[in-house]
Coordinates of N, CA and C in Angstrom, one line a residue:
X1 N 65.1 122.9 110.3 CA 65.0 121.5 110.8 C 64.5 121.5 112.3
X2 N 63.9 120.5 113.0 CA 63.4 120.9 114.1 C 64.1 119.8 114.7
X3 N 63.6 120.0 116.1 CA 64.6 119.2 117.3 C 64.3 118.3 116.9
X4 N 62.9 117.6 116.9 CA 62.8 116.6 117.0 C 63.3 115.8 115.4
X5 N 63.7 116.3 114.8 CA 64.4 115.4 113.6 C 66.2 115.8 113.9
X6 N 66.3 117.0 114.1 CA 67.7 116.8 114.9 C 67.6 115.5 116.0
X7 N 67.2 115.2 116.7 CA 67.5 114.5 117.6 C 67.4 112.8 117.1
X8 N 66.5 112.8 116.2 CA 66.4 111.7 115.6 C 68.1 111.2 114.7
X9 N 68.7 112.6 114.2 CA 69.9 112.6 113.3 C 70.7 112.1 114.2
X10 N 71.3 112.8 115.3 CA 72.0 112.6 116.1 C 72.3 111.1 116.5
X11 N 70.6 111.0 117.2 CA 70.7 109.0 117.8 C 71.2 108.2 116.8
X12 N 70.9 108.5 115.9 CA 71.1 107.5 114.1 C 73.0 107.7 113.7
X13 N 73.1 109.0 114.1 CA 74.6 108.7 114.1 C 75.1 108.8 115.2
X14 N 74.8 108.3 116.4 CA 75.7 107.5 117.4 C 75.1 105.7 117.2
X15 N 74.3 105.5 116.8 CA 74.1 104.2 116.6 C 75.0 103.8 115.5
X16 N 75.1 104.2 113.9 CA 75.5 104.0 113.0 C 77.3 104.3 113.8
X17 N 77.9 105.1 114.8 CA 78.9 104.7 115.1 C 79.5 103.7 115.7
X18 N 77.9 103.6 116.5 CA 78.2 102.4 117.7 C 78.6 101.4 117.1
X19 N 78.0 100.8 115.7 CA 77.9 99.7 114.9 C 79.3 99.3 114.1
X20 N 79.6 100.9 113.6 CA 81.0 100.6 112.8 C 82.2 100.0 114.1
X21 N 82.2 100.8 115.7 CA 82.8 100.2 116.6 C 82.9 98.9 116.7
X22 N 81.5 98.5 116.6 CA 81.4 96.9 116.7 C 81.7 96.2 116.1
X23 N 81.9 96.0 114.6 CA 82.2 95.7 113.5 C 83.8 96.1 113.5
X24 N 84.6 96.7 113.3 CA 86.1 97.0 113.9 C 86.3 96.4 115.0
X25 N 85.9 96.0 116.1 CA 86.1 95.0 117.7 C 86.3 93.8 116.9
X26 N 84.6 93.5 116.0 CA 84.6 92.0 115.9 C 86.0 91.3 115.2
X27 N 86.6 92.6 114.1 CA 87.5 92.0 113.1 C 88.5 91.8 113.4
X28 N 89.2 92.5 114.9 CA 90.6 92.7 115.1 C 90.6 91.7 116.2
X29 N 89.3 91.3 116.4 CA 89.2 89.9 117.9 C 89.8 88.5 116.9
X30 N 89.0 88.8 115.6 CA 89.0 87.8 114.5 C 90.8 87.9 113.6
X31 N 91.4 88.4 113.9 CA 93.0 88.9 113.5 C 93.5 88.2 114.7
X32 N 93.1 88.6 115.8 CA 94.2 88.2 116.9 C 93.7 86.8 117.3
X33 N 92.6 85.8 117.3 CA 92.9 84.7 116.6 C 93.8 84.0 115.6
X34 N 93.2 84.5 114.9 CA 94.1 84.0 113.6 C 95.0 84.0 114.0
X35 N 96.0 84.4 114.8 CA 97.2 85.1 115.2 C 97.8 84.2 115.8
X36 N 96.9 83.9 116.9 CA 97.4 82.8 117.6 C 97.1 80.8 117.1
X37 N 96.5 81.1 115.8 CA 96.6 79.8 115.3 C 94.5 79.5 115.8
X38 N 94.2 80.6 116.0 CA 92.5 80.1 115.9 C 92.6 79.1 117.4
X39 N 93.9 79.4 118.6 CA 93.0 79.3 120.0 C 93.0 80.6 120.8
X40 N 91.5 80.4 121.5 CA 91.2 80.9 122.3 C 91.9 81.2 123.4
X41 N 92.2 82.3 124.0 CA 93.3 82.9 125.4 C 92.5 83.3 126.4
X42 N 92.3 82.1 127.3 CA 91.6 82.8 128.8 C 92.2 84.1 129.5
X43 N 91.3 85.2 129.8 CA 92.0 86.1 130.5 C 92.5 85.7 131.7
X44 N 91.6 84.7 132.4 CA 92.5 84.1 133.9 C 94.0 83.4 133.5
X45 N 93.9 82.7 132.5 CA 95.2 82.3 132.5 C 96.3 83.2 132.0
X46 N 95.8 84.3 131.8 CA 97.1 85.3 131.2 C 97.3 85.7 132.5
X47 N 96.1 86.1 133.5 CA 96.7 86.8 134.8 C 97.4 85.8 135.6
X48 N 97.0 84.5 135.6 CA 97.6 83.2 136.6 C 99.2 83.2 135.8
X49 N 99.1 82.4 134.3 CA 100.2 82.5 133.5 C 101.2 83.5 132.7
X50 N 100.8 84.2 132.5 CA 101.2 85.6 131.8 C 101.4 85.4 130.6
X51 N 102.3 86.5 129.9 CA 102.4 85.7 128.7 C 102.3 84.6 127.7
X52 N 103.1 83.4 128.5 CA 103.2 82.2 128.1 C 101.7 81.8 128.0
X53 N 100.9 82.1 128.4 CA 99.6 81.0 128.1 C 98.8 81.3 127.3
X54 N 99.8 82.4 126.8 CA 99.2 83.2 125.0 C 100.0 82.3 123.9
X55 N 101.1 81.8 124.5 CA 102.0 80.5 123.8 C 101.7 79.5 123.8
X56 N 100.7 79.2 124.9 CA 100.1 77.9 125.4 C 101.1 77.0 126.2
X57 N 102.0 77.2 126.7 CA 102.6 77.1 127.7 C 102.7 77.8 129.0
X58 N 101.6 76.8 129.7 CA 101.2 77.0 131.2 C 102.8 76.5 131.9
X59 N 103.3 77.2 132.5 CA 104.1 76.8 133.7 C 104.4 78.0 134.3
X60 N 104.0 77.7 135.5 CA 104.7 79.0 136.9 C 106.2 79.3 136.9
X61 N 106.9 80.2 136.5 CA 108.4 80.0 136.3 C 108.5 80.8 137.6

């Protein structure tokens, strides 16, 4: 086999990894929706609110 088709193999399976990655991100983003009832969780409001504004209950305790 020569480099240049090794190298071709190689790229093809870090892409074809890349892809399965992506596809497992997309489904467990689409789980932890669901999770919360299909809303959206600002990352600023988890750091401003913490937990609770994963509850949807904004208040500074």
């Amino acid at each position: 086999m020569s480099k240049e088709m090794m190298a071709v193999l190689v790229f093809g399976a870090m892409a074809a990894g890349a892809l399965v990655l992506l596809i497992l991100e997309r489904r467990a983003i689409a789980a932890r929706k669901a999770a919360r009832g299909g809303r959206e969780v600002d990352v600023g409001s988890l750091i401003a609110f913490g937990s609770a504004a994963g509850e949807g209950k904004k208040t500074i305790q």
